[in-house]
Short mmCIF file of N, CA and C in Angstrom, two decimals:
data_model
loop_
_atom_site.label_atom_id
_atom_site.label_comp_id
_atom_site.label_asym_id
_atom_site.label_seq_id
_atom_site.Cartn_x
_atom_site.Cartn_y
_atom_site.Cartn_z
N MET A 13 78.71 45.57 119.13
CA MET A 13 79.77 46.25 119.06
C MET A 13 79.30 46.79 120.85
N ARG A 14 81.22 46.16 121.04
CA ARG A 14 81.12 46.77 122.56
C ARG A 14 81.97 48.07 123.12
N VAL A 15 82.01 48.99 123.72
CA VAL A 15 82.23 49.82 123.56
C VAL A 15 83.02 50.37 125.28
N HIS A 16 85.03 49.95 124.80
CA HIS A 16 85.55 49.72 126.69
C HIS A 16 86.06 51.42 126.65
N ILE A 17 85.84 51.68 127.39
CA ILE A 17 86.79 52.96 128.20
C ILE A 17 87.43 52.86 129.06
N VAL A 18 88.89 53.44 128.61
CA VAL A 18 89.48 53.30 130.20
C VAL A 18 90.24 54.54 130.44
N GLU A 19 89.97 55.35 131.72
CA GLU A 19 89.79 56.69 131.17
C GLU A 19 90.15 56.90 133.01
N ASP A 20 90.97 57.73 132.79
CA ASP A 20 91.07 57.65 134.95
C ASP A 20 90.08 58.78 135.00
N ASP A 21 89.85 59.86 134.25
CA ASP A 21 89.54 61.10 134.72
C ASP A 21 88.00 60.56 134.81
N THR A 22 87.10 60.32 136.80
CA THR A 22 85.95 59.96 136.75
C THR A 22 84.79 60.92 135.50
N ALA A 23 84.48 62.01 135.37
CA ALA A 23 84.12 63.06 135.02
C ALA A 23 83.66 62.50 133.54
N VAL A 24 85.29 61.88 133.07
CA VAL A 24 85.11 62.19 131.52
C VAL A 24 84.27 60.59 131.08
N ALA A 25 85.05 59.81 132.10
CA ALA A 25 84.60 58.36 131.79
C ALA A 25 82.60 57.92 131.69
N ASP A 26 81.87 58.98 133.17
CA ASP A 26 80.82 58.87 133.43
C ASP A 26 79.94 59.29 131.64
N ALA A 27 80.40 60.12 131.58
CA ALA A 27 79.92 61.38 131.00
C ALA A 27 79.80 60.61 129.24
N LEU A 28 80.84 60.05 128.55
CA LEU A 28 81.05 58.50 127.83
C LEU A 28 80.41 58.27 128.08
N LEU A 29 80.29 57.37 129.23
CA LEU A 29 79.33 56.14 129.45
C LEU A 29 77.39 57.07 129.52
N ILE A 30 77.09 57.28 130.05
CA ILE A 30 76.06 58.00 129.58
C ILE A 30 75.50 58.19 128.56
N VAL A 31 76.10 59.28 127.30
CA VAL A 31 76.11 58.72 126.25
C VAL A 31 76.03 58.08 125.48
N LEU A 32 77.49 57.49 125.64
CA LEU A 32 77.42 56.08 124.19
C LEU A 32 76.11 55.25 124.99
N SER A 33 75.86 54.62 126.46
CA SER A 33 74.99 54.24 126.08
C SER A 33 73.34 54.27 125.93
N ASP A 34 72.90 56.15 125.87
CA ASP A 34 72.15 56.98 125.12
C ASP A 34 71.56 56.54 123.91
N PHE A 35 72.91 55.79 123.01
CA PHE A 35 73.23 55.88 121.86
C PHE A 35 72.57 54.29 121.59
N GLY A 36 72.89 53.60 122.52
CA GLY A 36 72.49 52.17 122.46
C GLY A 36 73.36 51.17 123.01
N HIS A 37 74.78 51.90 122.92
CA HIS A 37 76.11 50.92 123.19
C HIS A 37 76.00 50.30 124.14
N SER A 38 76.87 49.37 124.32
CA SER A 38 77.01 48.83 124.88
C SER A 38 78.40 49.50 125.29
N VAL A 39 78.60 49.63 127.22
CA VAL A 39 79.94 50.27 127.20
C VAL A 39 80.18 49.81 129.15
N GLU A 40 81.62 49.25 129.12
CA GLU A 40 82.33 49.25 129.42
C GLU A 40 83.47 49.84 130.46
N CYS A 41 83.57 50.50 131.49
CA CYS A 41 84.59 51.70 131.83
C CYS A 41 85.82 50.82 132.66
N TYR A 42 86.93 51.07 132.64
CA TYR A 42 87.77 50.99 133.30
C TYR A 42 88.59 52.36 133.82
N PRO A 43 89.30 51.63 135.03
CA PRO A 43 90.22 53.07 135.29
C PRO A 43 91.06 53.47 135.19
N ASP A 44 92.01 52.65 134.48
CA ASP A 44 93.55 52.50 134.27
C ASP A 44 93.29 51.35 133.52
N GLY A 45 94.42 51.41 132.86
CA GLY A 45 95.30 50.29 131.51
C GLY A 45 95.38 49.27 132.08
N GLU A 46 95.85 48.85 133.24
CA GLU A 46 96.36 47.76 134.48
C GLU A 46 94.83 46.64 134.12
N THR A 47 93.50 47.54 134.77
CA THR A 47 92.19 47.11 134.58
C THR A 47 91.61 46.27 133.80
N PHE A 48 92.06 47.91 132.55
CA PHE A 48 91.11 46.84 131.20
C PHE A 48 92.12 45.73 130.92
N LEU A 49 93.51 45.57 131.05
CA LEU A 49 94.72 44.33 130.03
C LEU A 49 94.22 43.53 130.90
N ALA A 50 93.65 43.53 132.15
CA ALA A 50 93.55 42.31 133.16
C ALA A 50 92.50 41.15 132.52
N THR A 51 91.12 42.67 132.47
CA THR A 51 90.05 42.11 132.58
C THR A 51 89.06 42.09 131.70
N ALA A 52 89.81 43.08 130.44
CA ALA A 52 88.44 43.54 129.15
C ALA A 52 89.42 42.24 128.03
N SER A 53 88.26 41.51 127.50
CA SER A 53 88.27 41.22 125.68
C SER A 53 87.91 41.54 124.70
N PRO A 54 88.21 42.98 124.41
CA PRO A 54 87.94 43.04 123.37
C PRO A 54 87.80 41.94 122.01
N ALA A 55 86.59 42.49 121.55
CA ALA A 55 86.94 41.66 120.20
C ALA A 55 87.02 42.59 118.98
N SER A 56 87.25 42.16 117.75
CA SER A 56 87.45 42.82 116.28
C SER A 56 86.26 43.87 116.41
N GLU A 57 84.88 43.10 116.39
CA GLU A 57 84.43 44.30 116.09
C GLU A 57 84.19 45.89 117.27
N ASP A 58 84.75 45.75 117.62
CA ASP A 58 83.82 46.68 119.54
C ASP A 58 85.47 47.50 119.02
N VAL A 59 84.96 48.43 120.04
CA VAL A 59 85.85 50.01 120.20
C VAL A 59 86.35 49.88 121.39
N VAL A 60 87.69 50.11 121.31
CA VAL A 60 88.10 50.94 122.70
C VAL A 60 88.96 52.60 122.38
N ILE A 61 88.29 53.68 123.33
CA ILE A 61 88.93 54.24 123.89
C ILE A 61 88.96 54.36 124.76
N VAL A 62 90.53 55.58 124.24
CA VAL A 62 91.80 55.17 125.36
C VAL A 62 92.58 56.64 125.81
N ASP A 63 92.89 56.77 126.68
CA ASP A 63 93.15 57.86 127.46
C ASP A 63 95.00 58.17 127.31
N VAL A 64 95.15 58.50 126.36
CA VAL A 64 96.19 58.61 126.27
C VAL A 64 97.46 58.63 126.95
N GLY A 65 96.65 59.82 128.10
CA GLY A 65 97.60 60.43 129.61
C GLY A 65 97.31 59.43 130.96
N LEU A 66 96.89 58.14 130.51
CA LEU A 66 96.93 57.43 131.69
C LEU A 66 97.96 56.99 132.79
N PRO A 67 97.93 57.61 133.69
CA PRO A 67 98.50 56.69 134.98
C PRO A 67 98.85 55.68 135.29
N GLY A 68 99.72 54.79 135.73
CA GLY A 68 101.03 53.61 135.48
C GLY A 68 100.58 53.30 133.89
N ILE A 69 100.35 52.27 133.90
CA ILE A 69 100.48 51.71 131.99
C ILE A 69 100.03 53.46 131.04
N GLY A 70 100.32 53.22 130.82
CA GLY A 70 99.66 54.88 129.82
C GLY A 70 99.04 54.28 128.50
N GLY A 71 98.25 55.22 128.56
CA GLY A 71 97.60 55.07 127.28
C GLY A 71 98.34 54.41 125.58
N ASP A 72 99.20 55.03 125.43
CA ASP A 72 99.96 54.60 124.54
C ASP A 72 100.93 52.47 124.14
N ASP A 73 100.43 52.23 125.98
CA ASP A 73 101.17 51.01 126.15
C ASP A 73 99.98 50.12 125.60
N VAL A 74 98.95 50.51 126.85
CA VAL A 74 98.01 50.08 126.05
C VAL A 74 97.82 50.13 124.41
N ILE A 75 97.66 50.97 124.15
CA ILE A 75 97.17 51.11 122.54
C ILE A 75 98.45 49.71 121.57
N ARG A 76 99.56 49.79 121.54
CA ARG A 76 100.19 48.89 121.17
C ARG A 76 99.90 47.62 122.21
N ARG A 77 99.12 47.59 122.60
CA ARG A 77 99.32 45.61 123.24
C ARG A 77 97.58 45.19 122.47
N LEU A 78 97.00 46.62 122.36
CA LEU A 78 96.23 46.20 121.55
C LEU A 78 96.27 45.80 120.13
N ASN A 79 97.18 46.87 119.84
CA ASN A 79 97.63 46.41 118.25
C ASN A 79 98.54 44.90 118.18
N ALA A 80 98.70 44.67 118.98
CA ALA A 80 99.77 43.47 118.71
C ALA A 80 98.49 41.80 119.07
N MET A 81 97.07 42.69 118.82
CA MET A 81 96.31 41.45 119.74
C MET A 81 95.89 40.88 117.84
N GLN A 82 95.87 39.34 117.73
CA GLN A 82 95.60 38.69 116.69
C GLN A 82 94.49 39.54 115.65
N ASP A 83 93.45 39.91 116.17
CA ASP A 83 92.01 40.39 116.00
C ASP A 83 92.10 42.08 116.69
N VAL A 84 92.53 42.73 116.46
CA VAL A 84 92.81 43.93 116.87
C VAL A 84 90.68 44.50 116.68
N PRO A 85 90.87 45.66 118.11
CA PRO A 85 89.59 46.12 117.92
C PRO A 85 89.96 47.65 117.33
N ARG A 86 88.88 48.28 117.31
CA ARG A 86 89.31 50.08 116.62
C ARG A 86 89.36 50.54 117.81
N ILE A 87 90.09 51.49 117.55
CA ILE A 87 91.18 51.91 118.69
C ILE A 87 90.51 53.23 118.54
N ILE A 88 90.08 53.96 119.88
CA ILE A 88 89.76 55.77 119.43
C ILE A 88 91.03 56.37 120.89
N ALA A 89 91.70 57.41 120.28
CA ALA A 89 92.82 57.63 121.39
C ALA A 89 92.18 59.15 121.86
N ILE A 90 92.02 59.36 122.68
CA ILE A 90 91.74 60.51 123.59
C ILE A 90 92.45 61.29 124.24
N SER A 91 92.61 62.31 124.44
CA SER A 91 94.28 63.16 125.13
C SER A 91 93.29 64.65 125.19
N GLY A 92 94.00 65.20 126.47
CA GLY A 92 94.30 66.95 126.25
C GLY A 92 95.46 67.35 126.72
N LYS A 93 96.19 66.86 125.51
CA LYS A 93 97.30 66.32 126.33
C LYS A 93 98.36 67.68 124.71
N PRO A 94 99.30 68.58 124.89
CA PRO A 94 99.30 69.38 123.28
C PRO A 94 100.05 68.32 122.34
N LYS A 95 99.57 69.14 120.90
CA LYS A 95 99.38 68.31 120.01
C LYS A 95 100.84 67.59 120.22
N ASN A 96 102.24 68.49 120.32
CA ASN A 96 103.66 67.65 120.16
C ASN A 96 103.87 66.33 120.81
N ALA A 97 103.11 66.70 122.24
CA ALA A 97 103.71 65.73 123.44
C ALA A 97 102.89 64.57 123.16
N LEU A 98 101.82 64.75 122.34
CA LEU A 98 101.19 63.66 121.69
C LEU A 98 101.96 62.95 120.50
N GLU A 99 102.52 63.62 119.54
CA GLU A 99 102.94 63.41 118.48
C GLU A 99 104.48 62.14 118.87
N ARG A 100 104.65 62.77 119.85
CA ARG A 100 106.01 61.79 120.49
C ARG A 100 105.88 60.70 121.12
N ARG A 101 104.42 60.85 122.26
CA ARG A 101 104.01 59.50 122.70
C ARG A 101 103.34 58.56 121.82
N LEU A 102 102.87 58.91 120.30
CA LEU A 102 102.30 57.98 119.51
C LEU A 102 102.88 57.46 118.38
N SER A 103 104.36 58.11 118.03
CA SER A 103 104.67 57.63 116.79
C SER A 103 105.14 56.65 117.07
N GLY A 104 105.40 56.42 116.01
CA GLY A 104 105.75 54.90 115.56
C GLY A 104 104.24 54.07 115.73
N LEU A 105 103.10 54.28 116.08
CA LEU A 105 102.11 53.29 116.02
C LEU A 105 101.24 53.56 114.91
N PRO A 106 100.98 51.82 114.56
CA PRO A 106 99.83 52.18 113.29
C PRO A 106 98.41 53.31 113.78
N ALA A 107 98.39 53.65 112.39
CA ALA A 107 97.33 54.69 112.07
C ALA A 107 96.23 54.65 113.31
N HIS A 108 95.44 55.61 113.77
CA HIS A 108 94.42 55.47 114.73
C HIS A 108 93.58 56.78 115.36
N VAL A 109 92.71 56.73 115.33
CA VAL A 109 91.72 57.48 115.78
C VAL A 109 92.74 58.83 116.92
N LEU A 110 93.03 60.20 116.23
CA LEU A 110 93.14 60.58 118.37
C LEU A 110 92.30 61.64 118.11
N LEU A 111 91.60 61.87 119.27
CA LEU A 111 90.96 63.21 119.40
C LEU A 111 91.31 63.63 120.81
N ARG A 112 90.55 65.52 120.37
CA ARG A 112 91.40 65.98 121.39
C ARG A 112 90.04 66.28 122.67
N LYS A 113 90.41 66.54 124.08
CA LYS A 113 89.82 66.84 124.65
C LYS A 113 89.51 68.52 124.98
N PRO A 114 88.56 69.03 125.34
CA PRO A 114 86.87 68.93 125.42
C PRO A 114 86.78 67.57 123.91
N LEU A 115 86.11 66.87 124.41
CA LEU A 115 85.82 66.04 123.10
C LEU A 115 84.18 66.48 122.29
N SER A 116 84.54 66.75 121.60
CA SER A 116 82.50 66.67 120.34
C SER A 116 82.24 65.52 120.22
N LEU A 117 80.86 65.47 120.64
CA LEU A 117 80.67 64.62 120.96
C LEU A 117 79.72 64.06 119.01
N THR A 118 79.76 64.69 118.61
CA THR A 118 79.68 64.59 116.70
C THR A 118 80.73 63.81 116.31
N ALA A 119 82.46 64.23 116.78
CA ALA A 119 83.45 63.32 116.32
C ALA A 119 83.34 62.34 116.48
N LEU A 120 82.85 61.70 117.97
CA LEU A 120 83.35 60.99 118.60
C LEU A 120 81.79 59.70 118.44
N THR A 121 80.61 59.97 117.28
CA THR A 121 79.97 59.11 116.99
C THR A 121 79.81 59.02 116.04
N GLU A 122 81.08 60.45 114.63
CA GLU A 122 81.11 59.99 113.41
C GLU A 122 82.51 58.53 113.32
N HIS A 123 83.08 58.87 114.53
CA HIS A 123 84.30 57.83 114.35
C HIS A 123 83.62 56.78 114.92
N LEU A 124 82.72 56.27 116.16
CA LEU A 124 82.21 54.88 116.50
C LEU A 124 81.76 54.39 114.89
N LEU A 125 81.01 55.25 114.23
CA LEU A 125 80.50 54.73 113.36
C LEU A 125 80.85 54.38 112.03
N THR A 126 82.50 54.58 111.62
CA THR A 126 82.94 54.64 110.38
C THR A 126 84.10 54.26 110.52
N SER A 127 84.67 53.75 112.04
CA SER A 127 86.08 54.53 111.89
C SER A 127 86.35 52.88 111.71
#
């Protein structure tokens, strides 16, 4: 399993990279949705952690494109946005894991193992 992190906040991306690498995961980081969509090839056994509030191609659009794949990877959406705004942005998308920032390491690792 490879973990793909699509996060424009370098501090958040670096922290996730360090923690997940320390847990033995192979991790790739992408600074925006455009780079991820142009260069990544996630497999169905992979996990994609995507920030909903990305600039440019938003995280909700990245999630839509991932869900359109033949073999959909596991998706964990992350955001620091208010709950109402998130519900509007993510409405109509298939069920997914949503974690709020600041992230809980326990919740994140639990979803990496079980999602």
